mmCIF file of C-alpha atoms in Angstrom:
data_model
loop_
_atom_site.group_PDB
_atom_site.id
_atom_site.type_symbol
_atom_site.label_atom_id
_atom_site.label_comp_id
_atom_site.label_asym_id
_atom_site.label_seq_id
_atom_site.Cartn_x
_atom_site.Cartn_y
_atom_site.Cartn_z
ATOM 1 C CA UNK A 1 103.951 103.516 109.305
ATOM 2 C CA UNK A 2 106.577 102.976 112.168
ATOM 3 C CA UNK A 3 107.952 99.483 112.731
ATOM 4 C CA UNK A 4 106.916 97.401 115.669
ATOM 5 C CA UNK A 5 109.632 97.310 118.033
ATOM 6 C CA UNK A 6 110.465 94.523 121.053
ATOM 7 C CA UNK A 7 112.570 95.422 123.607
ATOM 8 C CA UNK A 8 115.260 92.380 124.424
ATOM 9 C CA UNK A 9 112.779 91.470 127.521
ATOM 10 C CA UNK A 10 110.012 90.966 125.287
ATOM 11 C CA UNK A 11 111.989 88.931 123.148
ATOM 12 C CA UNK A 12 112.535 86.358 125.706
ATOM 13 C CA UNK A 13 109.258 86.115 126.597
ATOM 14 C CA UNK A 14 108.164 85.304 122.474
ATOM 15 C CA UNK A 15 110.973 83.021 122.157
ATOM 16 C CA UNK A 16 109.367 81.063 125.655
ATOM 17 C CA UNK A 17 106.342 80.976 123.705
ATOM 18 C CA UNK A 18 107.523 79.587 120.689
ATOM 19 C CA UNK A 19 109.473 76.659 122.766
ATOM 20 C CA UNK A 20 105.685 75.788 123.557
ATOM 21 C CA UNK A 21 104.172 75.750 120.126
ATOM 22 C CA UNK A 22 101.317 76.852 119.042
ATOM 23 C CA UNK A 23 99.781 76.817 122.694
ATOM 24 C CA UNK A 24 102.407 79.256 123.925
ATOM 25 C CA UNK A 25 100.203 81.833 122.670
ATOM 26 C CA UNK A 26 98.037 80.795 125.544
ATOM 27 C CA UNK A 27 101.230 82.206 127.994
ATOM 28 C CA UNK A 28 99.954 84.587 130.522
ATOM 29 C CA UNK A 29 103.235 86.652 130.029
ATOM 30 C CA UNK A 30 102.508 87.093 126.552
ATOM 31 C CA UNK A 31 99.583 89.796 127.510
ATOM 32 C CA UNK A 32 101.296 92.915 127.848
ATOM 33 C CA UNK A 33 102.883 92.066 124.255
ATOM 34 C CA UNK A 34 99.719 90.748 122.747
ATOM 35 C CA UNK A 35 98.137 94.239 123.829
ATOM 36 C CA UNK A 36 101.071 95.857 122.410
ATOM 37 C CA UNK A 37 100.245 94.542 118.719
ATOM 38 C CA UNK A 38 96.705 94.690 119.061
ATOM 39 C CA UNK A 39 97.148 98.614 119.668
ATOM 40 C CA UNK A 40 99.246 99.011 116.587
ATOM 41 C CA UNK A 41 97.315 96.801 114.318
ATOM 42 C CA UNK A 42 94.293 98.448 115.250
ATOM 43 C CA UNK A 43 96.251 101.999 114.216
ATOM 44 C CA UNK A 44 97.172 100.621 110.766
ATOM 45 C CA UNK A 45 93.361 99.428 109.755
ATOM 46 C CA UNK A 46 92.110 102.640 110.948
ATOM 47 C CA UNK A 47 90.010 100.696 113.509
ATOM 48 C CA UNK A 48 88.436 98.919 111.038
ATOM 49 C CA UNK A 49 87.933 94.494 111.007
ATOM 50 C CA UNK A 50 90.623 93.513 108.533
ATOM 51 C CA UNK A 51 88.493 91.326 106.541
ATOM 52 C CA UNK A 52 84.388 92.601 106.824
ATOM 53 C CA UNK A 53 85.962 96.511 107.378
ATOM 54 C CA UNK A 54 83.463 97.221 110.272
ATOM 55 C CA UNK A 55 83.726 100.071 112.477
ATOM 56 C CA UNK A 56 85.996 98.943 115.449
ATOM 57 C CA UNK A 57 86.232 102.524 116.803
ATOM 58 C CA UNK A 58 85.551 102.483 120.389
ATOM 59 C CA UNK A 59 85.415 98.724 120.556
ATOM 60 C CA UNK A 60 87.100 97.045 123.854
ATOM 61 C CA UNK A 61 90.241 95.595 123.026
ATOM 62 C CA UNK A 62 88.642 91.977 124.507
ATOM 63 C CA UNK A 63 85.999 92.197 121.546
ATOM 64 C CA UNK A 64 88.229 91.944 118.898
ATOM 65 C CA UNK A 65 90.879 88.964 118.756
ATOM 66 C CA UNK A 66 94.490 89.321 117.420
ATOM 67 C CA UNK A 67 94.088 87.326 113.567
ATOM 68 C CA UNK A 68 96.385 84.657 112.747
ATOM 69 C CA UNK A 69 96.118 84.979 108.520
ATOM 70 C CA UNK A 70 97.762 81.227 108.484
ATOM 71 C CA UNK A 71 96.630 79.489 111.434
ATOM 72 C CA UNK A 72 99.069 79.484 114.164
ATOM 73 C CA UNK A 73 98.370 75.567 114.897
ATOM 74 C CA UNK A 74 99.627 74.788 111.207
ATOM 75 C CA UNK A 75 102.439 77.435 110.986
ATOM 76 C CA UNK A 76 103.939 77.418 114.447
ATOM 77 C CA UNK A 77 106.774 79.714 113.278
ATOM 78 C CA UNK A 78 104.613 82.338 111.864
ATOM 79 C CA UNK A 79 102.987 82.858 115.194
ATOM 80 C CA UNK A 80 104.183 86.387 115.813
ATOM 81 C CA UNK A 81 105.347 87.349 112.483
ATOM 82 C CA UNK A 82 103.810 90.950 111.952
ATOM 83 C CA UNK A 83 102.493 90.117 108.400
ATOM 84 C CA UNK A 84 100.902 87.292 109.468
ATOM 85 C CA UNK A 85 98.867 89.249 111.909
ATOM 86 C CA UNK A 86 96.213 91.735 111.700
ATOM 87 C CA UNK A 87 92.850 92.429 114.152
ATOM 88 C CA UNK A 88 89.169 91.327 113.469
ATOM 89 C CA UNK A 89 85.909 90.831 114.887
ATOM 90 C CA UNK A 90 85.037 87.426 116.764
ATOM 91 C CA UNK A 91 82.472 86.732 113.362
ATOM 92 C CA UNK A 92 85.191 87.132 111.034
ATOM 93 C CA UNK A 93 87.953 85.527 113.176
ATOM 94 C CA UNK A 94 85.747 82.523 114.953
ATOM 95 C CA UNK A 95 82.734 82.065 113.665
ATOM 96 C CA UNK A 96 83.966 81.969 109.751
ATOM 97 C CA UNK A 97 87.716 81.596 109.083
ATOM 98 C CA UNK A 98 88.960 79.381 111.573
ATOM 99 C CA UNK A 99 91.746 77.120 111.314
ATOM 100 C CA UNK A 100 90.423 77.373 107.567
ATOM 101 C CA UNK A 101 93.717 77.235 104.659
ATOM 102 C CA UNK A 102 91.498 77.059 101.633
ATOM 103 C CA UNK A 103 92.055 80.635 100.841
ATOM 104 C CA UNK A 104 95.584 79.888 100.041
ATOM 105 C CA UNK A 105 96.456 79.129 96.100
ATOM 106 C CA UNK A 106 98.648 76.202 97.253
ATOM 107 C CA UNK A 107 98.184 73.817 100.437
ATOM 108 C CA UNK A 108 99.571 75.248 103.180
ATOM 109 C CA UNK A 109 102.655 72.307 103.660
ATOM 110 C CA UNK A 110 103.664 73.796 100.142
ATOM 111 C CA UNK A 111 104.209 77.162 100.960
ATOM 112 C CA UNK A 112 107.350 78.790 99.771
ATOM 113 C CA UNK A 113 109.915 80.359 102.444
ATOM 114 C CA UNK A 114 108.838 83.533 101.139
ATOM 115 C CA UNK A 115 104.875 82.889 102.120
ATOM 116 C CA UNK A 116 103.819 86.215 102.181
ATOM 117 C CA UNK A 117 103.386 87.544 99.243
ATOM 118 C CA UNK A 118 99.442 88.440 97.479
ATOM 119 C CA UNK A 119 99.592 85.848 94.641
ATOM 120 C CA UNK A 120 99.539 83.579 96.982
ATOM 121 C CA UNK A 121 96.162 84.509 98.914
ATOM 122 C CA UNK A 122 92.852 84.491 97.267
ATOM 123 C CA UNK A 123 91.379 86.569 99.627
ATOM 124 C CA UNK A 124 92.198 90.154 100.475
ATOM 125 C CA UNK A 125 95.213 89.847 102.529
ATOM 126 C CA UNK A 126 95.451 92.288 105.753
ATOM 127 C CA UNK A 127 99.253 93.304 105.210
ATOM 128 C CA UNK A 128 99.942 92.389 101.758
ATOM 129 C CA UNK A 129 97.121 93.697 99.989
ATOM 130 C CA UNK A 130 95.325 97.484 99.593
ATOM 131 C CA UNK A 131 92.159 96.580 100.998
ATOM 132 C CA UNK A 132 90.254 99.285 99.178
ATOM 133 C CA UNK A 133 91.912 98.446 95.804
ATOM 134 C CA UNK A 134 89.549 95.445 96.231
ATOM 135 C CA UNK A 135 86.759 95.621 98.320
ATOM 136 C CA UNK A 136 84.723 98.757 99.516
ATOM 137 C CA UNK A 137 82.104 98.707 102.309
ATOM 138 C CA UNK A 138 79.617 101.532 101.469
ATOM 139 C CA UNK A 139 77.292 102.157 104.461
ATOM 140 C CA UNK A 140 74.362 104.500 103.909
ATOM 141 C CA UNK A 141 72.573 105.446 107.321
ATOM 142 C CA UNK A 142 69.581 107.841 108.291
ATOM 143 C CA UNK A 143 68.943 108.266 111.697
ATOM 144 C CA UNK A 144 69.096 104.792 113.018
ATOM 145 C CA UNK A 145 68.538 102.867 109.437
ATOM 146 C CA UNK A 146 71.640 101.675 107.902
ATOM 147 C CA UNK A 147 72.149 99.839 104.260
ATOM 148 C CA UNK A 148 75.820 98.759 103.933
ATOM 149 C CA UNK A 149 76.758 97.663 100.454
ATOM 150 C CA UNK A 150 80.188 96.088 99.237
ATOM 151 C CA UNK A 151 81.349 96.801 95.894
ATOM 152 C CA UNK A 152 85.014 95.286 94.397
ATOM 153 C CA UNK A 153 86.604 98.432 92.362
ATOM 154 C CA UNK A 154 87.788 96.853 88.760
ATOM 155 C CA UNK A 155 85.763 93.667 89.703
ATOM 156 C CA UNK A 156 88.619 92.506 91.862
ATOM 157 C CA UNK A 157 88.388 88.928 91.755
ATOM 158 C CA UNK A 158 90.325 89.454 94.725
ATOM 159 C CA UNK A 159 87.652 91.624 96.347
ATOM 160 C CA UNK A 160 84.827 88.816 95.098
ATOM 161 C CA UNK A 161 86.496 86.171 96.593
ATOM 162 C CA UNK A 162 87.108 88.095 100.171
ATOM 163 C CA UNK A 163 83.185 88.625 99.577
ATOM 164 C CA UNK A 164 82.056 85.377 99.324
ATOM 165 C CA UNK A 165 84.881 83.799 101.820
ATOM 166 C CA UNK A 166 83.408 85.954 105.016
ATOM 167 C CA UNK A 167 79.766 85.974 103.723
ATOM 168 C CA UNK A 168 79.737 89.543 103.526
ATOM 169 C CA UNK A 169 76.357 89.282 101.629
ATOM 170 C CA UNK A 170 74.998 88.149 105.530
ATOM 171 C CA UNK A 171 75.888 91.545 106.628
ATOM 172 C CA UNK A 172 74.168 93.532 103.581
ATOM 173 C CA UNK A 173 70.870 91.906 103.804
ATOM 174 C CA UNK A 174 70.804 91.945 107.839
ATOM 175 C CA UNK A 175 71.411 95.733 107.766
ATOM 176 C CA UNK A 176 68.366 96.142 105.067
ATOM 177 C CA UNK A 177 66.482 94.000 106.951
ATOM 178 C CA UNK A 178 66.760 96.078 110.239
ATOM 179 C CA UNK A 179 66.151 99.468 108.382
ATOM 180 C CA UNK A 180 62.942 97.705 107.932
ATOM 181 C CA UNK A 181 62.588 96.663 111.339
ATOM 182 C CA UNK A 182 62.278 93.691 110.554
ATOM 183 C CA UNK A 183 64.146 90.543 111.786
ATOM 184 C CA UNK A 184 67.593 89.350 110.443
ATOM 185 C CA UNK A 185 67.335 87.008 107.389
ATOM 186 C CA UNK A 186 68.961 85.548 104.292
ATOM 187 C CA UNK A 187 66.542 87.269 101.773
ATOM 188 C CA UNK A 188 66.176 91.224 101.653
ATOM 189 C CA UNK A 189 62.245 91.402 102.446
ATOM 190 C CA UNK A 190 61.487 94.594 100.908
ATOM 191 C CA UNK A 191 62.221 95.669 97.101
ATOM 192 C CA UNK A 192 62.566 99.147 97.633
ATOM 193 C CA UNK A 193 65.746 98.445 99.826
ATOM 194 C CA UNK A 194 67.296 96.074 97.095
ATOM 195 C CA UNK A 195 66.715 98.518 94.860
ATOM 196 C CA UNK A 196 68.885 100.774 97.014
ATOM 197 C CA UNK A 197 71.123 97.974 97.137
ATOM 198 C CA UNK A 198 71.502 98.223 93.202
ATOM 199 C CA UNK A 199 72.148 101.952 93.037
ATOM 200 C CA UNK A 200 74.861 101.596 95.734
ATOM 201 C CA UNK A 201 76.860 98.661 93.796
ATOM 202 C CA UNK A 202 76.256 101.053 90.027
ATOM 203 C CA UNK A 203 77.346 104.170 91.235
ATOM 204 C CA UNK A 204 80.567 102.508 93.020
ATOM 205 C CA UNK A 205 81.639 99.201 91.496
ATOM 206 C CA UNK A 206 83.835 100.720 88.934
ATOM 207 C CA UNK A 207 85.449 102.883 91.102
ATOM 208 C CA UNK A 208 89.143 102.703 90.408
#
């Protein structure tokens, strides 16, 4: 995996932004460079969302937002630190995680120097983690019908946790639901499919 590399203009540029705090990522110079890491993060996850694992192939770059794992308004130094970066989809990014710390095994004003390191996320973490040592998206399709399953290899409590944190179980039953044709909802609505949903999670969930 090559390195990230800024060239001494660039450098200037970050440091401008980090003079302004956490609202220097707002700095229109910044694009060119924020373009430059979404490109490479989106290399490493094998256009996938870093948390929910969806498909991003083919996705505009403007659809998917640059992840701050510790919330840049918190941890103002951290704000372009590679590890603490990694791309996702708006629902992961905005609509669930937020400015959210609770994932972290000790409040975030307690964080060691040394803050990136796995023991101290509950969650799957982007860059410190092996996603699929965790958490595996399984997505069945036929034609246009699509079941997507996620199953934690060894019962990761890691994997469980990543699970319930992004509300991954949303995604399972609205793709059952719509291989029904039937409208999104919080219950699967026909037993067949969550019995499809049970042969899915026995035939993976021990995978190692």
């Amino acid at each position: 995996m090559n390195r990230l590399k800024f060239s001494s203009h660039e450098v200037k540029i970050l440091r401008c932004a980090y003079s302004m705090g956490h609202n220097g990522w707002r700095l229109n110079k910044l694009k060119p460079i924020k373009k430059k890491i979404k490109i490479k993060k989106r290399a490493d996850q094998e256009e996938t969302c870093c948390y929910c694992q969806r498909d991003t192939t083919g996705e505009y770059n403007m659809v998917l937002d640059i992840e701050h794992v510790l919330p840049k308004s918190l941890r103002v130094k951290n704000m372009f630190t590679l590890k603490n970066l990694a791309v996702s989809c708006k629902r992961c990014n905005m609509e669930i995680k937020g400015t959210k710390t609770n994932f972290l095994t000790v409040p975030i004003n307690r964080l060691p120097k040394r803050a990136f390191k796995s023991h101290l996320y509950k969650f799957v973490h982007p860059n410190l983690d092996k996603a699929e040592s965790h958490i595996e998206r399984i997505c069945v399709q036929k034609g246009k019908a699509r079941i997507i399953k996620y199953v934690f290899p060894n019962l990761s409590a890691k994997g469980q946790y990543t699970y319930q944190f992004f509300k991954l179980r949303e995604l399972e039953v609205d793709s059952a639901n719509k291989a029904q044709g039937r409208k999104s909802g919080k219950k699967i609505k026909d037993s067949d499919i969550e019995k499809a949903f049970n042969t899915l999670e026995n035939s993976y969930q021990h995978v190692p």
